[in-house]
Coordinates of C-alpha atoms in Angstrom, one line a residue:
Chain H
M1 CA -64.7 -3.6 1.8
S2 CA -62.0 -2.3 4.1
I3 CA -62.7 -0.3 7.3
G4 CA -60.9 2.7 5.8
S5 CA -63.2 2.9 2.8
L6 CA -66.3 2.4 5.0
I7 CA -65.4 5.4 7.1
D8 CA -64.6 7.4 4.0
S9 CA -67.9 6.6 2.4
R10 CA -69.8 7.5 5.6
D11 CA -68.6 11.1 5.8
R12 CA -66.8 11.6 2.6
S13 CA -68.2 15.1 2.3
G14 CA -67.4 16.1 6.0
R15 CA -64.1 14.9 7.6
A16 CA -62.1 14.4 4.4
A17 CA -62.8 17.9 3.3
I18 CA -61.7 19.3 6.7
R19 CA -58.6 17.2 6.5
R20 CA -57.8 18.5 3.0
T21 CA -58.3 22.1 4.1
A22 CA -56.1 21.6 7.2
E23 CA -53.4 20.1 5.0
A24 CA -53.5 23.1 2.6
V25 CA -53.4 25.6 5.5
A26 CA -50.5 23.9 7.2
S27 CA -48.6 23.6 3.9
G28 CA -49.3 27.2 3.1
L29 CA -48.1 28.4 6.5
I30 CA -44.8 26.5 6.3
H31 CA -44.2 27.8 2.8
A32 CA -44.9 31.3 4.0
S33 CA -42.5 31.1 6.9
G34 CA -39.8 29.8 4.6
W35 CA -40.3 32.7 2.3
A36 CA -40.6 35.2 5.2
A37 CA -37.0 34.6 6.2
I38 CA -35.9 35.4 2.6
L39 CA -38.2 38.5 2.4
I40 CA -36.9 39.8 5.7
L41 CA -33.3 39.5 4.6
A42 CA -34.2 41.3 1.3
A43 CA -36.0 44.0 3.3
I44 CA -33.0 44.6 5.5
A45 CA -30.7 44.9 2.5
S46 CA -33.0 47.3 0.7
F47 CA -33.6 49.3 3.8
L48 CA -29.9 49.7 4.4
L49 CA -29.4 50.6 0.8
L50 CA -32.2 53.2 0.8
N51 CA -30.8 55.0 3.9
A52 CA -27.3 54.8 2.6
S53 CA -28.2 56.1 -0.9
R54 CA -27.4 59.8 0.0
A55 CA -23.9 58.8 1.2
L56 CA -23.3 56.6 -1.8
G57 CA -24.4 59.4 -4.1
E58 CA -22.6 62.4 -2.4
V59 CA -19.4 60.7 -1.2
G60 CA -19.3 57.5 -3.3
L61 CA -18.6 53.9 -2.2
L62 CA -15.0 53.9 -3.4
T63 CA -14.1 57.1 -1.6
M64 CA -15.5 55.7 1.6
L65 CA -13.8 52.3 1.3
T66 CA -10.4 53.9 0.5
G67 CA -10.5 57.1 2.6
D68 CA -7.9 57.0 5.4
S69 CA -9.5 59.7 7.7
W70 CA -12.7 59.6 9.7
Y71 CA -13.7 63.2 10.7
P72 CA -17.5 63.1 10.4
T73 CA -18.1 66.3 12.4
S74 CA -15.3 68.6 11.3
D75 CA -15.9 71.5 8.9
N76 CA -14.0 69.6 6.3
E77 CA -15.8 66.3 6.7
Q78 CA -13.9 63.1 6.0
F79 CA -15.7 59.8 5.7
G80 CA -12.9 57.3 5.2
F81 CA -13.6 53.7 6.4
V82 CA -10.0 52.5 6.4
P83 CA -9.3 53.3 10.1
M84 CA -12.3 51.4 11.3
M85 CA -11.9 48.6 8.8
A86 CA -8.4 48.1 10.0
G87 CA -9.6 48.2 13.6
T88 CA -12.2 45.6 12.9
A89 CA -9.6 43.5 11.1
W90 CA -7.2 43.6 14.1
V91 CA -9.9 42.7 16.6
T92 CA -11.1 39.8 14.3
I93 CA -7.6 38.5 13.8
V94 CA -6.8 38.5 17.5
A95 CA -10.3 36.9 18.2
L96 CA -9.7 34.1 15.8
L97 CA -6.1 33.5 17.0
T98 CA -7.6 33.1 20.5
A99 CA -10.7 31.1 19.6
V100 CA -9.6 28.8 16.8
P101 CA -6.8 26.9 18.6
L102 CA -8.7 26.8 21.9
G103 CA -12.0 25.9 20.2
V104 CA -10.6 23.2 18.0
A105 CA -8.7 21.7 20.9
S106 CA -11.9 21.7 23.0
A107 CA -13.9 20.1 20.2
V108 CA -11.2 17.4 19.8
Y109 CA -11.3 16.7 23.5
I110 CA -15.1 16.5 23.6
S111 CA -15.5 14.5 20.4
E112 CA -12.6 12.1 20.6
F113 CA -11.5 11.7 24.2
A114 CA -14.1 12.7 26.7
T115 CA -16.7 10.1 27.6
G116 CA -19.9 9.9 29.7
R117 CA -20.6 12.6 32.2
V118 CA -17.4 14.6 31.5
K119 CA -18.5 14.9 27.9
E120 CA -22.0 16.0 28.8
I121 CA -20.8 18.5 31.3
S122 CA -18.2 20.1 29.0
K123 CA -20.8 20.4 26.2
S124 CA -23.3 22.1 28.6
I125 CA -20.6 24.5 29.8
I126 CA -19.7 25.5 26.2
E127 CA -23.4 25.9 25.4
F128 CA -23.9 28.1 28.5
M129 CA -21.1 30.3 27.4
A130 CA -23.1 31.3 24.4
A131 CA -26.0 32.4 26.6
I132 CA -23.9 35.0 28.5
P133 CA -24.8 38.5 27.4
S134 CA -22.0 40.3 25.6
V135 CA -22.1 43.3 28.0
V136 CA -21.2 40.9 30.8
Y137 CA -18.1 39.8 28.8
G138 CA -17.4 43.5 28.4
L139 CA -17.5 44.1 32.1
L140 CA -15.2 41.2 32.8
G141 CA -12.8 42.5 30.2
I142 CA -12.8 46.0 31.9
A143 CA -12.3 44.6 35.3
L144 CA -9.7 41.9 34.6
L145 CA -8.1 42.1 31.2
V146 CA -7.8 45.9 30.6
P147 CA -5.5 46.5 33.7
A148 CA -3.6 43.3 33.0
V149 CA -2.9 44.2 29.4
K150 CA -1.8 47.8 30.4
D151 CA 0.5 46.5 33.2
I152 CA 2.0 43.4 31.6
L153 CA 2.6 44.9 28.2
G154 CA 3.5 48.4 29.6
L155 CA 1.0 50.3 27.4
D156 CA -0.5 53.7 27.9
T157 CA -3.9 52.2 28.0
G158 CA -5.4 48.7 28.3
L159 CA -8.2 49.6 25.9
T160 CA -6.7 48.1 22.7
A161 CA -7.7 45.9 19.8
F162 CA -5.8 43.1 21.5
T163 CA -7.9 43.3 24.6
A164 CA -11.2 43.5 22.7
G165 CA -10.0 40.7 20.4
V166 CA -9.2 38.3 23.2
V167 CA -12.7 38.8 24.8
V168 CA -14.4 38.6 21.4
G169 CA -12.5 35.4 20.9
I170 CA -13.8 33.9 24.1
M171 CA -17.3 35.0 23.0
V172 CA -17.1 33.2 19.6
L173 CA -15.6 30.1 21.3
P174 CA -19.0 28.3 21.6
T175 CA -19.7 28.7 17.9
I176 CA -16.3 27.3 16.9
V177 CA -16.5 24.4 19.4
S178 CA -20.0 23.2 18.5
I179 CA -19.5 23.4 14.7
S180 CA -16.1 21.8 14.9
E181 CA -17.4 19.1 17.1
D182 CA -20.2 18.4 14.7
A183 CA -17.6 18.1 11.9
L184 CA -15.5 15.7 14.0
H185 CA -18.5 13.7 14.9
A186 CA -19.5 13.3 11.3
V187 CA -16.2 11.5 10.4
P188 CA -17.1 7.8 10.1
D189 CA -15.8 5.5 12.8
A190 CA -14.6 3.2 10.0
L191 CA -11.7 5.6 9.4
R192 CA -10.8 5.6 13.1
Q193 CA -10.8 1.8 13.1
G194 CA -8.9 1.7 9.9
S195 CA -6.2 3.8 11.4
A196 CA -6.1 1.9 14.7
A197 CA -5.8 -1.3 12.8
L198 CA -2.6 0.0 11.2
G199 CA -1.0 0.4 14.6
N200 CA -1.8 4.1 15.3
T201 CA -2.5 5.5 18.7
R202 CA -5.7 7.5 19.3
W203 CA -3.7 10.7 19.2
Q204 CA -2.0 9.8 15.9
T205 CA -5.4 8.9 14.4
V206 CA -6.9 12.2 15.5
L207 CA -4.0 14.2 14.1
K208 CA -3.5 12.4 10.8
V209 CA -7.0 11.1 9.9
V210 CA -9.8 12.6 11.9
L211 CA -8.8 16.3 11.8
P212 CA -7.9 16.4 8.1
A213 CA -11.2 14.6 7.3
A214 CA -13.1 17.2 9.4
S215 CA -11.1 20.1 8.0
S216 CA -13.8 21.6 5.8
G217 CA -16.2 21.7 8.8
I218 CA -13.5 23.3 11.0
F219 CA -12.9 25.9 8.3
A220 CA -16.6 26.6 8.2
A221 CA -16.6 27.0 12.0
T222 CA -13.8 29.5 11.7
M223 CA -15.7 31.4 9.1
L224 CA -18.9 31.6 11.2
G225 CA -16.8 32.7 14.2
M226 CA -15.2 35.3 12.0
G227 CA -18.7 36.6 11.0
R228 CA -19.7 36.9 14.6
A229 CA -16.4 38.6 15.5
I230 CA -16.7 41.2 12.8
G231 CA -20.2 42.1 13.8
E232 CA -19.6 42.1 17.6
T233 CA -20.5 45.6 18.9
M234 CA -20.8 45.9 22.7
V235 CA -17.5 44.3 23.7
V236 CA -15.5 46.4 21.2
L237 CA -17.3 49.5 22.2
M238 CA -16.3 48.8 25.8
L239 CA -12.8 47.5 25.3
A240 CA -11.2 48.7 22.1
G241 CA -10.7 52.3 23.0
N242 CA -12.4 53.8 20.0
A243 CA -9.5 55.9 18.6
G244 CA -9.9 56.8 14.9
I245 CA -6.4 56.0 13.8
I246 CA -5.1 53.5 11.4
P247 CA -3.5 50.8 13.7
G248 CA -0.2 49.2 12.6
D249 CA -0.5 46.5 15.4
P250 CA -3.2 45.4 17.7
F251 CA -1.7 47.0 20.8
V252 CA -3.3 50.4 20.3
S253 CA -6.8 51.8 20.7
V254 CA -8.9 51.2 17.6
R255 CA -12.5 51.8 16.5
T256 CA -14.4 49.2 14.7
M257 CA -17.3 49.5 12.2
P258 CA -20.0 48.2 14.5
G259 CA -18.6 50.2 17.4
T260 CA -18.6 53.4 15.2
I261 CA -22.3 52.9 14.2
A262 CA -23.3 52.3 17.8
A263 CA -21.3 55.2 19.2
E264 CA -22.3 57.8 16.7
M265 CA -25.9 57.0 15.8
G266 CA -27.3 58.8 18.8
E267 CA -25.7 62.1 17.8
V268 CA -26.4 62.4 14.2
V269 CA -29.2 64.4 12.5
R270 CA -31.8 62.0 11.1
G271 CA -31.6 62.0 7.3
G272 CA -28.3 63.9 7.3
L273 CA -25.1 62.9 5.5
H274 CA -23.4 61.5 8.6
Y275 CA -26.6 59.5 9.3
S276 CA -26.5 58.1 5.8
I277 CA -22.8 57.4 6.1
L278 CA -23.4 55.2 9.1
F279 CA -26.0 53.3 7.1
A280 CA -23.4 52.8 4.4
T281 CA -21.1 51.4 7.1
G282 CA -23.9 49.0 8.1
L283 CA -24.4 48.0 4.5
V284 CA -20.7 47.1 4.1
L285 CA -20.8 45.1 7.3
F286 CA -23.9 43.4 6.1
A287 CA -22.3 42.5 2.8
V288 CA -19.1 41.2 4.4
T289 CA -20.8 39.0 7.0
F290 CA -23.4 37.8 4.5
A291 CA -20.6 36.7 2.2
I292 CA -18.7 35.0 5.0
N293 CA -21.7 33.1 6.2
L294 CA -22.6 32.0 2.7
A295 CA -19.1 30.7 2.1
A296 CA -19.3 28.8 5.4
D297 CA -22.6 27.3 4.5
L298 CA -21.4 26.1 1.1
V299 CA -18.4 24.4 2.8
L300 CA -20.6 22.7 5.3
E301 CA -22.9 21.5 2.6
R302 CA -20.0 20.0 0.7
Q303 CA -18.9 18.2 3.9
R304 CA -22.4 16.8 4.4
K305 CA -22.4 15.4 0.9
R306 CA -19.0 13.9 1.3
W307 CA -20.0 11.7 4.2
G308 CA -23.5 11.2 2.9
R309 CA -25.3 12.7 5.8
Chain E
M1 CA 10.6 -13.7 2.6
V2 CA 11.0 -11.9 5.9
N3 CA 7.9 -13.4 7.5
A4 CA 8.8 -17.0 6.6
N5 CA 7.1 -19.5 9.0
T6 CA 5.8 -16.8 11.3
G7 CA 2.2 -15.6 11.8
S8 CA 0.6 -18.6 13.4
F9 CA -2.0 -18.3 16.1
E10 CA -2.9 -20.7 18.9
L11 CA -6.2 -20.1 20.7
E12 CA -6.9 -21.8 24.0
D13 CA -10.4 -21.7 25.5
V14 CA -11.0 -18.2 24.2
S15 CA -14.1 -16.4 25.4
V16 CA -15.5 -12.9 24.8
A17 CA -18.0 -11.0 26.9
Y18 CA -19.7 -7.7 26.2
G19 CA -20.4 -6.4 29.7
N20 CA -22.0 -9.3 31.5
E21 CA -23.2 -11.2 28.4
I22 CA -20.9 -13.9 27.1
A23 CA -20.9 -13.8 23.3
V24 CA -18.3 -16.4 22.5
A25 CA -17.1 -19.2 24.7
G26 CA -14.6 -22.1 24.7
V27 CA -12.8 -21.6 21.3
S28 CA -9.6 -23.6 21.0
M29 CA -8.0 -23.8 17.6
T30 CA -4.8 -23.1 15.7
V31 CA -4.3 -20.8 12.7
P32 CA -1.4 -22.2 10.6
P33 CA 1.1 -19.8 9.0
Q34 CA 1.0 -18.8 5.4
A35 CA -2.4 -20.3 4.8
V36 CA -6.0 -19.0 4.5
T37 CA -8.2 -19.9 7.5
A38 CA -11.9 -19.1 7.0
L39 CA -14.3 -18.5 9.9
I40 CA -17.8 -19.4 8.7
G41 CA -21.3 -19.6 10.3
P42 CA -24.6 -17.9 10.3
S43 CA -25.1 -14.2 11.2
G44 CA -24.5 -13.4 14.9
C45 CA -22.4 -16.5 15.6
G46 CA -19.4 -14.5 16.8
K47 CA -17.1 -14.8 13.8
S48 CA -16.3 -11.1 13.6
T49 CA -16.0 -10.9 17.4
L50 CA -13.5 -13.7 17.5
L51 CA -11.6 -12.1 14.5
R52 CA -11.3 -8.8 16.4
C53 CA -9.6 -10.6 19.3
L54 CA -6.7 -11.5 17.1
N55 CA -5.5 -7.8 16.7
R56 CA -7.1 -6.7 20.0
M57 CA -9.5 -4.4 18.1
N58 CA -12.1 -5.3 20.7
D59 CA -10.0 -3.1 23.0
E60 CA -11.3 -0.1 21.1
I61 CA -14.9 -0.9 22.2
G62 CA -15.5 -0.3 25.9
G63 CA -16.7 -3.1 28.1
V64 CA -15.3 -6.1 26.2
T65 CA -13.4 -8.7 28.1
V66 CA -11.5 -11.5 26.5
G67 CA -10.7 -14.7 28.4
G68 CA -8.5 -17.7 27.6
T69 CA -5.1 -17.4 25.8
I70 CA -4.3 -16.3 22.3
R71 CA -0.7 -16.7 21.2
L72 CA 0.9 -15.3 18.1
D73 CA 4.1 -17.2 17.3
G74 CA 4.1 -18.5 20.9
D75 CA 3.7 -15.1 22.6
D76 CA 0.5 -14.3 24.6
I77 CA -0.9 -11.2 22.9
Y78 CA -3.0 -10.3 25.9
A79 CA 0.0 -10.3 28.2
K80 CA 0.4 -7.0 30.2
R81 CA 3.6 -6.0 28.4
V82 CA 2.1 -6.3 25.0
D83 CA 1.2 -3.0 23.4
S84 CA -1.9 -3.3 21.3
V85 CA -0.6 -0.7 18.9
E86 CA 2.6 -2.7 18.3
L87 CA 0.5 -5.9 17.8
R88 CA -1.5 -4.2 15.1
I89 CA 1.7 -3.6 13.1
R90 CA 2.1 -7.4 13.0
V91 CA -1.6 -8.2 12.5
G92 CA -3.3 -6.0 9.9
Q93 CA -7.0 -5.8 9.2
V94 CA -9.3 -5.3 6.2
F95 CA -12.8 -4.3 7.0
Q96 CA -16.2 -5.2 5.6
K97 CA -16.8 -1.9 3.8
P98 CA -13.8 -0.2 2.1
N99 CA -12.6 2.6 4.4
P100 CA -9.9 4.5 2.5
F101 CA -8.7 7.6 4.3
P102 CA -9.7 10.9 2.6
M103 CA -6.4 11.5 1.0
S104 CA -4.5 10.4 -2.2
V105 CA -4.0 6.7 -3.1
Y106 CA -0.3 7.2 -2.4
D107 CA -0.8 8.8 1.0
N108 CA -3.2 6.1 2.0
I109 CA -0.6 3.4 1.6
A110 CA 2.3 5.5 3.0
Y111 CA 0.1 6.2 6.0
G112 CA 1.2 3.2 8.1
P113 CA 4.9 3.3 7.2
R114 CA 5.0 7.0 7.9
T115 CA 3.5 6.5 11.3
H116 CA 6.2 4.0 12.0
G117 CA 9.0 6.3 11.0
V118 CA 9.7 5.8 7.3
R119 CA 10.5 9.3 5.9
N120 CA 12.7 8.6 3.0
R121 CA 10.9 9.3 -0.3
A122 CA 12.5 6.6 -2.3
E123 CA 11.8 4.1 0.4
L124 CA 8.2 5.1 0.6
D125 CA 7.9 5.0 -3.2
A126 CA 9.2 1.4 -3.1
I127 CA 6.8 0.4 -0.3
V128 CA 3.8 1.9 -2.2
E129 CA 4.7 0.1 -5.4
H130 CA 5.4 -3.2 -3.6
S131 CA 2.1 -3.1 -1.6
L132 CA 0.0 -2.2 -4.6
T133 CA 1.6 -5.0 -6.6
R134 CA 0.8 -7.5 -3.8
A135 CA -2.8 -6.2 -3.7
A136 CA -3.0 -6.6 -7.5
L137 CA -3.8 -2.9 -7.9
W138 CA -0.4 -1.6 -9.2
G139 CA -1.4 -2.1 -12.9
E140 CA -4.4 0.2 -12.5
A141 CA -3.1 2.5 -9.8
K142 CA 0.3 3.5 -11.0
S143 CA -1.5 6.1 -13.3
F144 CA -3.5 7.6 -10.4
L145 CA -1.4 7.5 -7.3
K146 CA -2.0 11.2 -6.8
K147 CA -5.8 10.8 -7.2
H148 CA -8.1 11.1 -4.2
A149 CA -8.9 7.6 -2.9
F150 CA -12.7 8.4 -2.9
E151 CA -12.6 8.6 -6.7
L152 CA -11.8 4.9 -7.0
S153 CA -14.5 2.3 -7.6
G154 CA -15.6 0.2 -4.6
G155 CA -13.5 -2.8 -5.6
Q156 CA -10.4 -0.7 -6.2
Q157 CA -11.0 1.0 -2.8
Q158 CA -11.0 -2.4 -1.1
R159 CA -7.8 -3.5 -2.8
L160 CA -6.3 -0.2 -1.8
C161 CA -7.3 -1.0 1.8
I162 CA -5.6 -4.4 1.4
A163 CA -2.5 -2.6 0.0
R164 CA -2.6 -0.2 2.9
A165 CA -2.7 -3.0 5.4
L166 CA 0.2 -4.8 3.7
A167 CA 2.4 -1.7 3.7
T168 CA 3.4 -2.3 7.3
E169 CA 4.5 -5.8 6.3
P170 CA 2.2 -7.6 8.7
E171 CA 2.6 -11.3 9.4
V172 CA -1.1 -11.8 9.5
L173 CA -4.0 -10.2 7.6
L174 CA -7.4 -10.3 9.2
M175 CA -10.3 -9.9 6.7
D176 CA -13.9 -9.3 7.9
E177 CA -16.2 -10.2 5.0
P178 CA -14.0 -8.1 2.7
A179 CA -16.1 -8.8 -0.4
S180 CA -19.6 -8.6 1.0
A181 CA -20.1 -5.0 -0.2
L182 CA -18.7 -5.6 -3.7
D183 CA -20.0 -6.8 -7.0
P184 CA -19.1 -10.3 -8.4
I185 CA -16.2 -9.1 -10.6
S186 CA -14.6 -7.2 -7.7
T187 CA -15.2 -10.2 -5.4
Q188 CA -13.3 -12.4 -7.9
Q189 CA -10.4 -10.0 -7.9
I190 CA -10.3 -9.9 -4.1
E191 CA -10.3 -13.7 -4.0
D192 CA -7.5 -13.9 -6.6
T193 CA -5.5 -11.4 -4.5
I194 CA -6.0 -13.6 -1.4
A195 CA -4.7 -16.6 -3.3
E196 CA -1.6 -14.7 -4.3
L197 CA -1.0 -13.3 -0.8
K198 CA -1.2 -16.5 1.2
D199 CA 2.4 -17.5 0.3
S200 CA 3.7 -14.5 2.2
V201 CA 1.2 -13.7 4.8
T202 CA -1.2 -15.7 7.1
I203 CA -4.8 -14.8 6.3
V204 CA -7.8 -15.2 8.6
I205 CA -11.1 -14.4 6.7
V206 CA -14.6 -14.1 8.0
T207 CA -17.2 -14.9 5.5
H208 CA -20.8 -16.0 5.4
N209 CA -20.5 -17.1 1.9
M210 CA -19.7 -20.9 2.0
Q211 CA -18.7 -21.1 -1.6
Q212 CA -16.2 -18.4 -1.0
A213 CA -14.8 -20.3 2.0
A214 CA -14.6 -23.5 0.0
R215 CA -12.8 -21.7 -2.9
I216 CA -10.2 -19.7 -1.1
S217 CA -9.4 -21.3 2.3
D218 CA -7.1 -24.1 3.3
R219 CA -8.7 -24.5 6.8
T220 CA -12.2 -23.8 7.9
A221 CA -13.7 -23.1 11.3
F222 CA -17.4 -23.4 11.7
M223 CA -19.0 -21.4 14.5
L224 CA -22.6 -21.5 15.8
R225 CA -24.8 -20.0 18.4
E226 CA -27.4 -22.7 19.0
T227 CA -29.8 -20.7 21.2
M228 CA -30.2 -17.0 22.0
E229 CA -29.2 -17.7 25.6
A230 CA -26.1 -19.8 25.0
P231 CA -22.8 -18.1 23.8
A232 CA -21.5 -18.9 20.4
A233 CA -19.1 -21.9 20.2
L234 CA -16.7 -23.4 17.7
I235 CA -18.4 -26.5 16.3
E236 CA -15.7 -27.9 14.1
V237 CA -12.4 -26.9 12.6
G238 CA -10.3 -28.7 10.0
D239 CA -9.0 -29.0 6.5
T240 CA -11.4 -27.1 4.2
R241 CA -11.8 -29.9 1.7
T242 CA -12.5 -32.5 4.4
M243 CA -14.9 -30.2 6.1
F244 CA -17.0 -29.6 2.9
T245 CA -16.9 -33.2 1.7
N246 CA -17.0 -35.1 4.9
P247 CA -17.9 -33.0 7.9
S248 CA -17.6 -34.8 11.2
D249 CA -20.4 -32.9 13.1
P250 CA -24.0 -33.2 11.9
R251 CA -24.5 -29.5 12.6
T252 CA -21.7 -28.6 10.2
E253 CA -23.2 -30.9 7.6
A254 CA -26.6 -29.3 8.1
Y255 CA -25.1 -25.8 7.6
I256 CA -23.0 -26.4 4.6
T257 CA -25.7 -28.3 2.8
G258 CA -27.9 -25.2 3.3
R259 CA -30.4 -26.6 5.7
F260 CA -30.2 -23.5 7.9
G261 CA -28.4 -20.1 8.1

């Protein structure tokens, strides 16, 4: 008779029962927290939908999405999202044009060239960048970038989509760097060796084998960065100028969707049409960022399967 | 043939150290041109380490020092003026596990030539066909040149890697247990390919399969690490048939008759 069965027979009714109960409780808690995340997400969506229902009913989603004027407080109210959608688009485009080249280059340096302490320190700095509050980035933008943009480009104001976009780009840099670096790191060494054995330099190998092999992960990094840029509120509120016009280029003041919600929510009548419109704006933002993140996740999942990790 | 009578190695008192630990010591041997030389011995005896000295792939790993002299066609490949990147155009390598690049079959083979400046489409087409033919894959591959390399079977992938290595017209092809991850039929095809190739390129193959060494090689080198403390050494090198029928060292005889390893 083994020791295990001796112990079992001695307190079969006591300890084993406790262990089974503990197991059941732990498993129940883990399942519950998994479901809680899904429930919270569903609750947010339905809460937005509920509060936006008046706007959806009285104005209509199509009118909002295609309307080109935003005059929420005039006698002849206009609730067109196009100016702020265009403003958000310009800020996001400038942010990605800033963050993607810089972020991918940093990721390549950290993953493929840096070694030892330099690698550790660069990774820590990038991670630290993610911990800086966005309002601090906004302050730096106001102090440094706004006057520079005004003077160098000869504009009437330095508060433009371009200014906000550059700062938002720096803010999303950590996201792009760390996800791109994961993607580069996941490329098997066998490919690097195979390329080296064909008489390629490190640099040629990175450009022609490693980067293409990591392309889906880098694409996902870009998508996640885009999701963050679209939703960024504080920096755009401080730096984009908040003019409700449809911008033709990024060198003018714009208002964005998150900026509009944050700026106007304090002044609306609770339960009123304007209030409901702002929730509809939030609903559109939610849907767009949800779709972008979902797409990024699917791409990342595909990459994981490809390299069997 | 362009490479006629080239692609011979002379090793003189070659040693390899990882950091302070000497892994291989005192290897002196020659690798004749246009023949198959097999490196055999039990696991951990330094076969792969020695192989990686021949195209300086050990340079890619930090902290590896190579001592002694290795000459390719009379030139010291560890001399200061030798560029390891240039060397690897002359000495190609096929790895243990197939490692095709994540691109089409065609682009895999065109990869090396493109790096070295071949741009002309017709020229690349010719190189791709020629390389695949030499690797005995053209018959199957001509219909799926545009296919992604990952869609090929393991054996096809490995022959693709051989074709890829041949595309830069190396004088020497190093093979590190190229069939150990493959099924018997694919192994047979790889061995047939090696037999075809040895007329035009020098082959050095690492294998721990003695039957394979006996089947395909002209010359065999037996390496052994006798104790954990001592570095691995070359025990015996010679004509394959002689070595397998009448080995001169009792340790070689013990190994090939299956008494250890």
